[in-house]
């Protein structure tokens, strides 16, 4: 009887140990599963964040694509010329893209004449730009020593004409009348002998736009002085350009000879 009881106790102890061991294994397994679940949850959160970023990127790309489509369509519409479609009492301008169905009604006669006029103007501009102008240039000088009493605003006459392309310079009055509109270069030179001085200005239609002075009053005996002015001016056909004195001079010896010329010149630059 005692042996049976001991055997039963051993069995009970074995069973208890098995149960305890099983509980420990289950606890370890549970902890392992919880750890794996936490890891999976973190990975799931990271994937969701990546998906959201990708969704934002896709939306931005779609918006940019739509904007590019709009720009392309506008550029294509602007590049394509309109087609005139005859109507009963008007003409219709139909956009060649056709997709937008944009139709503009325009008056027949008014717009036809305007279109023809614009076409002629474009052709004239092209012909002018492709046809080189003949060019304008002149050069003249005073033939000999000039010693009159020169009043203020006295126009200097350069009587020897060397070059006069375009026939703009007039030797009878010293005035250059611009043959054609453009940008011109003008230059003028004056030479004075000892103990003399003179100031000259270049004038456009009565308004000075440049000046020079030659002065030997306070220089050594026998000295001469030469002064030159250069200007660039945009002028119109028919404008008057000339050289004149600024101040009154009772006696002024303006020299012009083989070794130094008092002169006036100009040419069209553009």
PDB file of N, CA and C in Angstrom, residues 109-150:
ATOM      1  N   UNK A 109     -14.936  92.389 -94.870  1.00  0.00           N
ATOM      2  CA  UNK A 109     -14.184  93.392 -95.610  1.00  0.00           C
ATOM      3  C   UNK A 109     -13.109  94.037 -94.750  1.00  0.00           C
ATOM      4  N   UNK A 110     -13.486  94.408 -93.528  1.00  0.00           N
ATOM      5  CA  UNK A 110     -12.550  95.117 -92.654  1.00  0.00           C
ATOM      6  C   UNK A 110     -11.301  94.304 -92.395  1.00  0.00           C
ATOM      7  N   UNK A 111     -11.481  93.024 -92.040  1.00  0.00           N
ATOM      8  CA  UNK A 111     -10.329  92.201 -91.677  1.00  0.00           C
ATOM      9  C   UNK A 111      -9.543  91.741 -92.890  1.00  0.00           C
ATOM     10  N   UNK A 112     -10.218  91.569 -94.021  1.00  0.00           N
ATOM     11  CA  UNK A 112      -9.480  91.202 -95.236  1.00  0.00           C
ATOM     12  C   UNK A 112      -8.550  92.338 -95.630  1.00  0.00           C
ATOM     13  N   UNK A 113      -9.079  93.587 -95.625  1.00  0.00           N
ATOM     14  CA  UNK A 113      -8.237  94.726 -95.982  1.00  0.00           C
ATOM     15  C   UNK A 113      -7.108  94.913 -94.981  1.00  0.00           C
ATOM     16  N   UNK A 114      -7.417  94.733 -93.688  1.00  0.00           N
ATOM     17  CA  UNK A 114      -6.384  94.865 -92.669  1.00  0.00           C
ATOM     18  C   UNK A 114      -5.302  93.817 -92.851  1.00  0.00           C
ATOM     19  N   UNK A 115      -5.714  92.581 -93.169  1.00  0.00           N
ATOM     20  CA  UNK A 115      -4.739  91.507 -93.372  1.00  0.00           C
ATOM     21  C   UNK A 115      -3.854  91.798 -94.572  1.00  0.00           C
ATOM     22  N   UNK A 116      -4.468  92.317 -95.665  1.00  0.00           N
ATOM     23  CA  UNK A 116      -3.675  92.636 -96.849  1.00  0.00           C
ATOM     24  C   UNK A 116      -2.695  93.764 -96.558  1.00  0.00           C
ATOM     25  N   UNK A 117      -3.175  94.792 -95.806  1.00  0.00           N
ATOM     26  CA  UNK A 117      -2.305  95.915 -95.484  1.00  0.00           C
ATOM     27  C   UNK A 117      -1.127  95.471 -94.626  1.00  0.00           C
ATOM     28  N   UNK A 118      -1.415  94.633 -93.619  1.00  0.00           N
ATOM     29  CA  UNK A 118      -0.332  94.131 -92.770  1.00  0.00           C
ATOM     30  C   UNK A 118       0.658  93.302 -93.571  1.00  0.00           C
ATOM     31  N   UNK A 119       0.126  92.531 -94.536  1.00  0.00           N
ATOM     32  CA  UNK A 119       1.012  91.719 -95.381  1.00  0.00           C
ATOM     33  C   UNK A 119       1.923  92.587 -96.221  1.00  0.00           C
ATOM     34  N   UNK A 120       1.351  93.673 -96.782  1.00  0.00           N
ATOM     35  CA  UNK A 120       2.184  94.579 -97.586  1.00  0.00           C
ATOM     36  C   UNK A 120       3.243  95.258 -96.724  1.00  0.00           C
ATOM     37  N   UNK A 121       2.850  95.675 -95.516  1.00  0.00           N
ATOM     38  CA  UNK A 121       3.817  96.321 -94.632  1.00  0.00           C
ATOM     39  C   UNK A 121       4.946  95.389 -94.256  1.00  0.00           C
ATOM     40  N   UNK A 122       4.594  94.106 -93.999  1.00  0.00           N
ATOM     41  CA  UNK A 122       5.657  93.133 -93.683  1.00  0.00           C
ATOM     42  C   UNK A 122       6.597  92.951 -94.861  1.00  0.00           C
ATOM     43  N   UNK A 123       6.040  92.882 -96.078  1.00  0.00           N
ATOM     44  CA  UNK A 123       6.886  92.719 -97.251  1.00  0.00           C
ATOM     45  C   UNK A 123       7.800  93.924 -97.442  1.00  0.00           C
ATOM     46  N   UNK A 124       7.244  95.147 -97.220  1.00  0.00           N
ATOM     47  CA  UNK A 124       8.076  96.337 -97.367  1.00  0.00           C
ATOM     48  C   UNK A 124       9.202  96.362 -96.347  1.00  0.00           C
ATOM     49  N   UNK A 125       8.897  95.951 -95.098  1.00  0.00           N
ATOM     50  CA  UNK A 125       9.955  95.911 -94.081  1.00  0.00           C
ATOM     51  C   UNK A 125      11.031  94.901 -94.437  1.00  0.00           C
ATOM     52  N   UNK A 126      10.601  93.745 -94.948  1.00  0.00           N
ATOM     53  CA  UNK A 126      11.589  92.739 -95.353  1.00  0.00           C
ATOM     54  C   UNK A 126      12.460  93.239 -96.485  1.00  0.00           C
ATOM     55  N   UNK A 127      11.833  93.916 -97.478  1.00  0.00           N
ATOM     56  CA  UNK A 127      12.613  94.451 -98.586  1.00  0.00           C
ATOM     57  C   UNK A 127      13.586  95.509 -98.112  1.00  0.00           C
ATOM     58  N   UNK A 128      13.134  96.375 -97.181  1.00  0.00           N
ATOM     59  CA  UNK A 128      14.031  97.400 -96.664  1.00  0.00           C
ATOM     60  C   UNK A 128      15.190  96.808 -95.891  1.00  0.00           C
ATOM     61  N   UNK A 129      14.900  95.748 -95.106  1.00  0.00           N
ATOM     62  CA  UNK A 129      15.967  95.142 -94.296  1.00  0.00           C
ATOM     63  C   UNK A 129      16.951  94.360 -95.151  1.00  0.00           C
ATOM     64  N   UNK A 130      16.467  93.801 -96.288  1.00  0.00           N
ATOM     65  CA  UNK A 130      17.338  92.988 -97.138  1.00  0.00           C
ATOM     66  C   UNK A 130      18.041  93.813 -98.201  1.00  0.00           C
ATOM     67  N   UNK A 131      17.560  95.055 -98.464  1.00  0.00           N
ATOM     68  CA  UNK A 131      18.160  95.897 -99.486  1.00  0.00           C
ATOM     69  C   UNK A 131      19.091  96.898 -98.833  1.00  0.00           C
ATOM     70  N   UNK A 132      20.386  96.818 -99.069  1.00  0.00           N
ATOM     71  CA  UNK A 132      21.312  97.762 -98.442  1.00  0.00           C
ATOM     72  C   UNK A 132      21.097  99.178 -98.972  1.00  0.00           C
ATOM     73  N   UNK A 133      21.125 100.197 -98.070  1.00  0.00           N
ATOM     74  CA  UNK A 133      20.970 101.570 -98.526  1.00  0.00           C
ATOM     75  C   UNK A 133      22.225 102.012 -99.250  1.00  0.00           C
ATOM     76  N   UNK A 134      22.067 103.036-100.098  1.00  0.00           N
ATOM     77  CA  UNK A 134      23.183 103.487-100.914  1.00  0.00           C
ATOM     78  C   UNK A 134      24.268 104.135-100.068  1.00  0.00           C
ATOM     79  N   UNK A 135      23.899 104.635 -98.902  1.00  0.00           N
ATOM     80  CA  UNK A 135      24.891 105.261 -98.039  1.00  0.00           C
ATOM     81  C   UNK A 135      24.986 106.754 -98.291  1.00  0.00           C
ATOM     82  N   UNK A 136      25.297 107.477 -97.224  1.00  0.00           N
ATOM     83  CA  UNK A 136      25.451 108.926 -97.292  1.00  0.00           C
ATOM     84  C   UNK A 136      26.781 109.293 -96.651  1.00  0.00           C
ATOM     85  N   UNK A 137      27.555 110.153 -97.324  1.00  0.00           N
ATOM     86  CA  UNK A 137      28.834 110.608 -96.778  1.00  0.00           C
ATOM     87  C   UNK A 137      29.219 111.918 -97.452  1.00  0.00           C
ATOM     88  N   UNK A 138      29.860 112.794 -96.689  1.00  0.00           N
ATOM     89  CA  UNK A 138      30.336 114.042 -97.276  1.00  0.00           C
ATOM     90  C   UNK A 138      31.600 114.494 -96.548  1.00  0.00           C
ATOM     91  N   UNK A 139      32.408 115.263 -97.282  1.00  0.00           N
ATOM     92  CA  UNK A 139      33.608 115.865 -96.697  1.00  0.00           C
ATOM     93  C   UNK A 139      33.903 117.147 -97.472  1.00  0.00           C
ATOM     94  N   UNK A 140      34.058 118.252 -96.723  1.00  0.00           N
ATOM     95  CA  UNK A 140      34.358 119.542 -97.339  1.00  0.00           C
ATOM     96  C   UNK A 140      35.296 120.326 -96.432  1.00  0.00           C
ATOM     97  N   UNK A 141      36.070 121.251 -97.042  1.00  0.00           N
ATOM     98  CA  UNK A 141      36.982 122.070 -96.232  1.00  0.00           C
ATOM     99  C   UNK A 141      37.051 123.489 -96.796  1.00  0.00           C
ATOM    100  N   UNK A 142      37.597 124.385 -95.993  1.00  0.00           N
ATOM    101  CA  UNK A 142      37.795 125.766 -96.430  1.00  0.00           C
ATOM    102  C   UNK A 142      39.029 125.823 -97.319  1.00  0.00           C
ATOM    103  N   UNK A 143      38.912 126.534 -98.427  1.00  0.00           N
ATOM    104  CA  UNK A 143      39.987 126.498 -99.426  1.00  0.00           C
ATOM    105  C   UNK A 143      41.210 127.284 -99.012  1.00  0.00           C
ATOM    106  N   UNK A 144      41.047 128.406 -98.253  1.00  0.00           N
ATOM    107  CA  UNK A 144      42.199 129.239 -97.915  1.00  0.00           C
ATOM    108  C   UNK A 144      41.967 129.927 -96.582  1.00  0.00           C
ATOM    109  N   UNK A 145      42.926 130.780 -96.163  1.00  0.00           N
ATOM    110  CA  UNK A 145      42.817 131.491 -94.898  1.00  0.00           C
ATOM    111  C   UNK A 145      41.555 132.349 -94.892  1.00  0.00           C
ATOM    112  N   UNK A 146      40.829 132.291 -93.802  1.00  0.00           N
ATOM    113  CA  UNK A 146      39.526 132.953 -93.695  1.00  0.00           C
ATOM    114  C   UNK A 146      39.630 134.016 -92.598  1.00  0.00           C
ATOM    115  N   UNK A 147      39.509 135.320 -92.969  1.00  0.00           N
ATOM    116  CA  UNK A 147      39.744 136.383 -91.981  1.00  0.00           C
ATOM    117  C   UNK A 147      38.640 137.434 -91.915  1.00  0.00           C
ATOM    118  N   UNK A 148      37.394 137.080 -92.035  1.00  0.00           N
ATOM    119  CA  UNK A 148      36.370 138.118 -91.872  1.00  0.00           C
ATOM    120  C   UNK A 148      36.036 138.316 -90.403  1.00  0.00           C
ATOM    121  N   UNK A 149      35.291 139.398 -90.129  1.00  0.00           N
ATOM    122  CA  UNK A 149      34.742 139.568 -88.784  1.00  0.00           C
ATOM    123  C   UNK A 149      33.591 138.571 -88.634  1.00  0.00           C
ATOM    124  N   UNK A 150      33.676 137.711 -87.637  1.00  0.00           N
ATOM    125  CA  UNK A 150      32.692 136.650 -87.467  1.00  0.00           C
ATOM    126  C   UNK A 150      31.764 137.002 -86.316  1.00  0.00           C
TER     127      UNK A 150
END
